[in-house]
Coordinates of C-alpha atoms in Angstrom, one line a residue:
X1 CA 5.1 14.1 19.4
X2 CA 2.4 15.0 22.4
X3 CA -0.6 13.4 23.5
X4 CA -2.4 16.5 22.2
X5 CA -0.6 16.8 18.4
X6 CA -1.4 12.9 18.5
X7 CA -4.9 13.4 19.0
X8 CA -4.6 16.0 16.5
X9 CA -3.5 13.9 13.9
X10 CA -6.6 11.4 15.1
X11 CA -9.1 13.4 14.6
X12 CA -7.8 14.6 11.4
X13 CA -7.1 11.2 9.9
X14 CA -11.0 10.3 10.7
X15 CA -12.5 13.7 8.7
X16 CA -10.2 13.6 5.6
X17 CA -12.7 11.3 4.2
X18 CA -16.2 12.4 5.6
X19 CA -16.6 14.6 1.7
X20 CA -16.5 11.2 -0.1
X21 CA -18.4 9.4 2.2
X22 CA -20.9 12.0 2.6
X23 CA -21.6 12.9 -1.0
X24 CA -22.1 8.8 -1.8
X25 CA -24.2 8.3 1.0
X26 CA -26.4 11.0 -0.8
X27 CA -26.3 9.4 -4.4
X28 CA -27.2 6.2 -2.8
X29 CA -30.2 7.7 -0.8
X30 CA -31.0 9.8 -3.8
X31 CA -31.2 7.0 -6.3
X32 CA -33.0 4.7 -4.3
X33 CA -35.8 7.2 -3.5
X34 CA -36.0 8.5 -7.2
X35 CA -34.2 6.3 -9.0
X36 CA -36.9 7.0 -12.2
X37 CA -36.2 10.6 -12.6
X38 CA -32.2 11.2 -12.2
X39 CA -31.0 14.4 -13.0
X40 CA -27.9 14.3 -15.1
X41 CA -25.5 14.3 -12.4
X42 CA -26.6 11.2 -10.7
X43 CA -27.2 9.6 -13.8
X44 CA -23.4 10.3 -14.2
X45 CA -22.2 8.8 -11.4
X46 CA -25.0 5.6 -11.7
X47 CA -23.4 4.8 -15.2
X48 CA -19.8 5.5 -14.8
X49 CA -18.7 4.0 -11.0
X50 CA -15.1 3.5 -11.9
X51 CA -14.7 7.2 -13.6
X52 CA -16.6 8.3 -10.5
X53 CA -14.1 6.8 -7.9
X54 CA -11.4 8.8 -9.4
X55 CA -13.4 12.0 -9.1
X56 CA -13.2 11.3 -5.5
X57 CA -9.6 9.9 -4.9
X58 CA -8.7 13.4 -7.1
X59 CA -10.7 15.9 -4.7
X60 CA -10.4 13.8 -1.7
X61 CA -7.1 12.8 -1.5
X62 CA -4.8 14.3 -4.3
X63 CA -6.5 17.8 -3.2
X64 CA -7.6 18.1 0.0
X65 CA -4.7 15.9 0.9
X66 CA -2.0 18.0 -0.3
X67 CA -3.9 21.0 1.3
X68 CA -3.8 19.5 4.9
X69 CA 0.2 18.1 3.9
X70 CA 1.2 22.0 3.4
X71 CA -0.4 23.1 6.6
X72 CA 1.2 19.9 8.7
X73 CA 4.3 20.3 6.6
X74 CA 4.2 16.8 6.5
X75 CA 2.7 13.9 4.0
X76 CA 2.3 11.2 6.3
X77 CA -1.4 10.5 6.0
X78 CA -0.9 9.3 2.2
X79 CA 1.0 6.5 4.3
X80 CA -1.7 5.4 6.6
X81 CA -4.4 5.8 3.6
X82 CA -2.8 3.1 1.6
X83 CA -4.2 0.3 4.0
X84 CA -7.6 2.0 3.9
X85 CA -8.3 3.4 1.1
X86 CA -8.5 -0.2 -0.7
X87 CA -11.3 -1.3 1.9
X88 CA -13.0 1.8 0.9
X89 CA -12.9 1.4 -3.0
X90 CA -14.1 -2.5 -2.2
X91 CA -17.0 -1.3 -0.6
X92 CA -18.4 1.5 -2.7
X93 CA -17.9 -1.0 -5.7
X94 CA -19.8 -3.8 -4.0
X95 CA -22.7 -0.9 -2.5
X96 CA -23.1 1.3 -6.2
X97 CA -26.1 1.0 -7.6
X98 CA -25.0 -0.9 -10.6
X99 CA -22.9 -3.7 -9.3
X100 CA -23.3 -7.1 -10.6
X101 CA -21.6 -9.7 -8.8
X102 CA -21.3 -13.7 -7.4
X103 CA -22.0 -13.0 -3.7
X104 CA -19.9 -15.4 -2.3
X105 CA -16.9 -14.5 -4.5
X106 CA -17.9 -11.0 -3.5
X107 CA -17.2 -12.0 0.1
X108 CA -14.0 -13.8 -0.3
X109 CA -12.9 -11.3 -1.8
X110 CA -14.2 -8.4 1.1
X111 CA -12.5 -10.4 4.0
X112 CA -9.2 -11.2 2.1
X113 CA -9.3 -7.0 1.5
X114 CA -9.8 -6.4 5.2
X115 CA -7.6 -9.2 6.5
X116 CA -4.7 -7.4 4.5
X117 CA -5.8 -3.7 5.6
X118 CA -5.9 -5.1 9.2
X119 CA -2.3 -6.5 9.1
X120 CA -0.7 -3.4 7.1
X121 CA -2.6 -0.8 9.8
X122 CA -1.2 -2.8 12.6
X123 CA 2.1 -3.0 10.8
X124 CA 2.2 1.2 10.1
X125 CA 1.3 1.7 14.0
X126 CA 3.5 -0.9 15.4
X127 CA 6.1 1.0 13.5
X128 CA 5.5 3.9 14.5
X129 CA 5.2 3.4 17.7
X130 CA 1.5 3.9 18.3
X131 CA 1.0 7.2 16.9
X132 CA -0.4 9.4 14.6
X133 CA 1.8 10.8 12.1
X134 CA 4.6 10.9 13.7
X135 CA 7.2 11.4 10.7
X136 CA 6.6 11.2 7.3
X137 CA 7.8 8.3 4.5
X138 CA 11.7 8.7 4.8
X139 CA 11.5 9.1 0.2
X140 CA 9.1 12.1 0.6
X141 CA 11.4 14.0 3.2
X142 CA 14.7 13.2 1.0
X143 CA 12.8 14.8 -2.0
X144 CA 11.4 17.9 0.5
X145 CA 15.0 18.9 1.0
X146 CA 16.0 17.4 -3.1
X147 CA 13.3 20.1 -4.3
X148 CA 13.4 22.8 -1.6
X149 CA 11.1 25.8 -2.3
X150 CA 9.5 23.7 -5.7
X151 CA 8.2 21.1 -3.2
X152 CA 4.9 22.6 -2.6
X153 CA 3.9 21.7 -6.1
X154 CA 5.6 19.3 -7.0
X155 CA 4.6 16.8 -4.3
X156 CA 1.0 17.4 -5.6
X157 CA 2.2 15.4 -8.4
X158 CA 5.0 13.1 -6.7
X159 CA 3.1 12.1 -3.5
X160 CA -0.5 12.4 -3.6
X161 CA -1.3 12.1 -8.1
X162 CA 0.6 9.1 -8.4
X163 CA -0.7 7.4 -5.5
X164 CA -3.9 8.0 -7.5
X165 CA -2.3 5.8 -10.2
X166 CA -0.9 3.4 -8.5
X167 CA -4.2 2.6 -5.7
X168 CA -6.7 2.8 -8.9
X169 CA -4.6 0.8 -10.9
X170 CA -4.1 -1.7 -8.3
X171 CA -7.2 -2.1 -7.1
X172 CA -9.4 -2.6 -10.8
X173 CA -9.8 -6.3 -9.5
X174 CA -11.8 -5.1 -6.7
X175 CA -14.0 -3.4 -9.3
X176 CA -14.0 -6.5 -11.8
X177 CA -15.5 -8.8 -9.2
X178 CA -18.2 -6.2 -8.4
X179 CA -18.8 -5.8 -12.0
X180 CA -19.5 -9.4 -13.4
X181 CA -21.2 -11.8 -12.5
X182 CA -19.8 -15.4 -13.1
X183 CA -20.4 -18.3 -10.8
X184 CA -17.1 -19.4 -8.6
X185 CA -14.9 -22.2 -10.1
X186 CA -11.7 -23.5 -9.3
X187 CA -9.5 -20.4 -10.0
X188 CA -11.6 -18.2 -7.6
X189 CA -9.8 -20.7 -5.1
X190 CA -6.1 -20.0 -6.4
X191 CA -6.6 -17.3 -6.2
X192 CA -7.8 -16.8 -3.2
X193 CA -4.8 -19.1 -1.5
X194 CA -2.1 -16.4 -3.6
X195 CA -3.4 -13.4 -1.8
X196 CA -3.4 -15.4 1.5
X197 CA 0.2 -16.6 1.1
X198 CA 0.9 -13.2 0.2
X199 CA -0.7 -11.9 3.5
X200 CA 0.9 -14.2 5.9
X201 CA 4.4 -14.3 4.3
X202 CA 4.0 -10.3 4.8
X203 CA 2.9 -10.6 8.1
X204 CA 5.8 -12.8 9.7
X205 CA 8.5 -11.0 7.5
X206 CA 7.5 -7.9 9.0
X207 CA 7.0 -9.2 12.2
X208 CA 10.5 -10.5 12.0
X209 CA 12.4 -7.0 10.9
X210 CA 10.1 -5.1 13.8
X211 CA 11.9 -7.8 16.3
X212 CA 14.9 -7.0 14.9
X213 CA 14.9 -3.2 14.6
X214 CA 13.8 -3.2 18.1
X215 CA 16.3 -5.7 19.7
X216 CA 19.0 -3.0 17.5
X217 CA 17.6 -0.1 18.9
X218 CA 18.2 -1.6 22.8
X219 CA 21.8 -2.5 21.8
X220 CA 22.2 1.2 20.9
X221 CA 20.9 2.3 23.6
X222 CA 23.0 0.0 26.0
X223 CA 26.0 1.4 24.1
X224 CA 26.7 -2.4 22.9
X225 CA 27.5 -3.1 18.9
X226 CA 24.4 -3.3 17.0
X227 CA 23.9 -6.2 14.8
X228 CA 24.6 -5.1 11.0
X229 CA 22.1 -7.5 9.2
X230 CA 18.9 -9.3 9.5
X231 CA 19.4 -12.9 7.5
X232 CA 17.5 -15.3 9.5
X233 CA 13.8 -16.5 9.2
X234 CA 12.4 -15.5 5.8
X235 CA 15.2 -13.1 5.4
X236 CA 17.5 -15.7 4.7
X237 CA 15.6 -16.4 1.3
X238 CA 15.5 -13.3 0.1
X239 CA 16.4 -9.8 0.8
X240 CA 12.7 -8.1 1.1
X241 CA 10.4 -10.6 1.9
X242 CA 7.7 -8.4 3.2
X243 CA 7.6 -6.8 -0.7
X244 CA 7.3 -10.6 -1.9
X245 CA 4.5 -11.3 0.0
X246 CA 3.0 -7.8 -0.6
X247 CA 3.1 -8.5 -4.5
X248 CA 1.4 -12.0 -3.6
X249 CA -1.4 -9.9 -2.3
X250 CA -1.7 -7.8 -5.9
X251 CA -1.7 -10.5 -7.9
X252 CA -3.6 -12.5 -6.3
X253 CA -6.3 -10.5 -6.9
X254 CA -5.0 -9.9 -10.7
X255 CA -6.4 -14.0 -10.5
X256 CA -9.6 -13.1 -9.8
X257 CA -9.9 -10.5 -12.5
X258 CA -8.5 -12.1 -15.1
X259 CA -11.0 -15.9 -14.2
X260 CA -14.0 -13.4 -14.8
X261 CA -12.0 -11.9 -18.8
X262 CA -10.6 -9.2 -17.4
X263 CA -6.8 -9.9 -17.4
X264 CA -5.6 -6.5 -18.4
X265 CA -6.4 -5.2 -14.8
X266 CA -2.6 -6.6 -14.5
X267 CA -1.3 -3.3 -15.7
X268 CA -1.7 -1.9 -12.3
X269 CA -0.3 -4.3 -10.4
X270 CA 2.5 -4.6 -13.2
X271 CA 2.8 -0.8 -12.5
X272 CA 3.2 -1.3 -8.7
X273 CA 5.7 -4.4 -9.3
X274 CA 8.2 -1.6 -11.4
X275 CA 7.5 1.3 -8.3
X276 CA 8.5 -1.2 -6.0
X277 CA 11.5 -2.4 -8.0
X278 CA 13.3 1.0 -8.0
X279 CA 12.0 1.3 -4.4
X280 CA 14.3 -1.6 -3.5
X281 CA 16.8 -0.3 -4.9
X282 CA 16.6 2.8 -3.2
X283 CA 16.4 1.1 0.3
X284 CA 19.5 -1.0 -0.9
X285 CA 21.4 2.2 -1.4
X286 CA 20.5 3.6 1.7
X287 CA 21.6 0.2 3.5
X288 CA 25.1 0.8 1.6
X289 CA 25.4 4.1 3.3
X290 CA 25.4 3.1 6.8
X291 CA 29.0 2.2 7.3
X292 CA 28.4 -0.5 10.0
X293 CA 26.2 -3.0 8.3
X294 CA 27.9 -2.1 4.7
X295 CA 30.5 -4.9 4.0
X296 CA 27.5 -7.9 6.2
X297 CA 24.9 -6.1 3.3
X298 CA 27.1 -6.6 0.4
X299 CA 27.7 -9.7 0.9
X300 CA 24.1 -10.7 1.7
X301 CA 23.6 -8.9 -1.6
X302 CA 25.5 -11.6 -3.2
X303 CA 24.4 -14.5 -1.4
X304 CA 20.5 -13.9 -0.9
X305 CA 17.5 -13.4 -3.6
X306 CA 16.3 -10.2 -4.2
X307 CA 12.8 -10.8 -3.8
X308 CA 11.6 -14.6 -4.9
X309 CA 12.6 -16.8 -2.0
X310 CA 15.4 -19.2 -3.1
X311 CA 18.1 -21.3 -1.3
X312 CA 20.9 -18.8 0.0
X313 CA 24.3 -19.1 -2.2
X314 CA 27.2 -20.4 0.2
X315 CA 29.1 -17.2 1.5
X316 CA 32.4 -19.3 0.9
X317 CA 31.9 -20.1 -2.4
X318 CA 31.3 -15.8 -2.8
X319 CA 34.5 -15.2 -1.2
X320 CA 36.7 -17.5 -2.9
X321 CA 35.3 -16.3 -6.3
X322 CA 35.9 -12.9 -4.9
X323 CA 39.7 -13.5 -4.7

């Protein structure tokens, strides 16, 4: 890609969200200069902030999303929105007008949000090399040539609408801790150490496959055999460490929810757990088809944890069982 189509792609990523930020900024001054005398459609969104946010997620991104998708003919800015759009719902839940919340669980809760945007934005850029939609998510161009001339409408519903489940879902903590107000205890601490184990395991595990990709990609380039597997560091406990640590994150925040009575909010993380599942498996397949890391992944597959970290089995034992 060129400076200039980077740029591009810059710009763009910075206005996509101006409608929704716009239009709240205008409820907020609205309300607060006549908060007595609402018309019915901020009286709407004052009483009903969660049914609101999906009014904007729909428009905003499932929408106007899709829209600029078709013109790029590409759907890589869903990718990049899934570190923000998290520090955006945290914000306009702690800002609306009818938020009641413990102000220094409130805060935890804010930097632990921005810490794990921070790392994931650095982790999308780092992989892609610094730039601005680039390429899109390797699962959305295998279904663009699976569905042909029915993708146009059917990544409405595949890409951008069930992101809308998933980032809601996920994110209903956010929205419990802004929406009751219970002094801090003990569990408020849990769970705050879950979602920061889950940040920092995430963090070195994708440090470590980025070193590896990249020492790879020299070897291929020096014409020298590239090494088939990466199975050292936190790789050598289990097979996707990175998701580990990124389910920390969720359910950490599922802690929160359910210390202030609002333990069903695990349905969207539960929801996220199950996506991710069949994504592993779908990346496993994939590993499977590149003939010169096949036979080192199989037998990683047998020897390694698929996601929990556990002691490796012994690669001997595998072998001998084998035959």
């Amino acid at each position: 890609m060129g400076r200039s189509g980077n740029l591009k792609n810059a710009i763009v990523a910075f206005l996509v969200p101006l409608p929704s930020i716009l239009f709240y900024l205008y409820f907020l001054d609205h309300f607060h200069s006549n908060s007595s005398s609402l018309s019915s459609l901020w009286s709407w969104c004052f009483h009903h902030p969660l049914l609101l946010a999906n009014v904007f997620f729909f428009f905003n991104v499932n929408v106007l999303f899709w829209i600029v998708g078709h013109i790029q003919s590409s759907n890589w800015m869903i990718d990049l929105y899934w570190t923000v759009i998290p520090v955006l719902l945290i914000h306009y839940y702690a800002t609306h007008p009818s938020a009641q919340f413990d102000g220094l669980r409130s805060k935890i809760v804010i930097v632990l949000t921005w810490v794990w945007s921070i790392r994931l934005t650095h982790n999308y850029f780092r992989r892609e090399k610094w730039q601005w939609g680039a390429r899109e998510d390797w699962r959305f161009a295998d279904m663009r040539l699976q569905y042909g001339k029915h993708w146009w409408w059917i990544s409405f519903f595949s890409v951008y609408f069930a992101q809308q489940i998933f980032l809601i879902g996920i994110c209903l903590p956010l929205y419990v801790v802004h929406s009751v107000d219970k002094p801090m205890n003990i569990w408020d601490l849990v769970a705050a150490g879950v979602c920061l184990c889950g940040i920092v395991i995430a963090y070195f595990a994708d440090t470590q496959l980025h070193n590896f990709v990249t020492r790879n990609t020299k070897l291929k380039e020096l014409g020298k055999p590239m090494v088939p597997n990466l199975d050292r560091g936190l790789w050598q406990y289990t097979r996707h460490p990175n998701y580990f640590g990124e389910q920390l994150w969720w359910w950490g925040l599922v802690v929160f929810a359910w210390n202030l009575g609002h333990g069903w909010t695990f349905v969207g993380s539960l929801i996220n757990s199950m996506c991710l599942a069949y994504v592993t498996v779908l990346v496993e397949q994939r590993m499977l088809k590149q003939e010169y890391r096949a036979e080192a992944y199989r037998l990683y597959q047998k020897t390694t944890s698929v996601w929990v970290p556990w002691f490796r089995s012994s690669a001997i034992a595998v072998k001998d069982k084998d035959t």
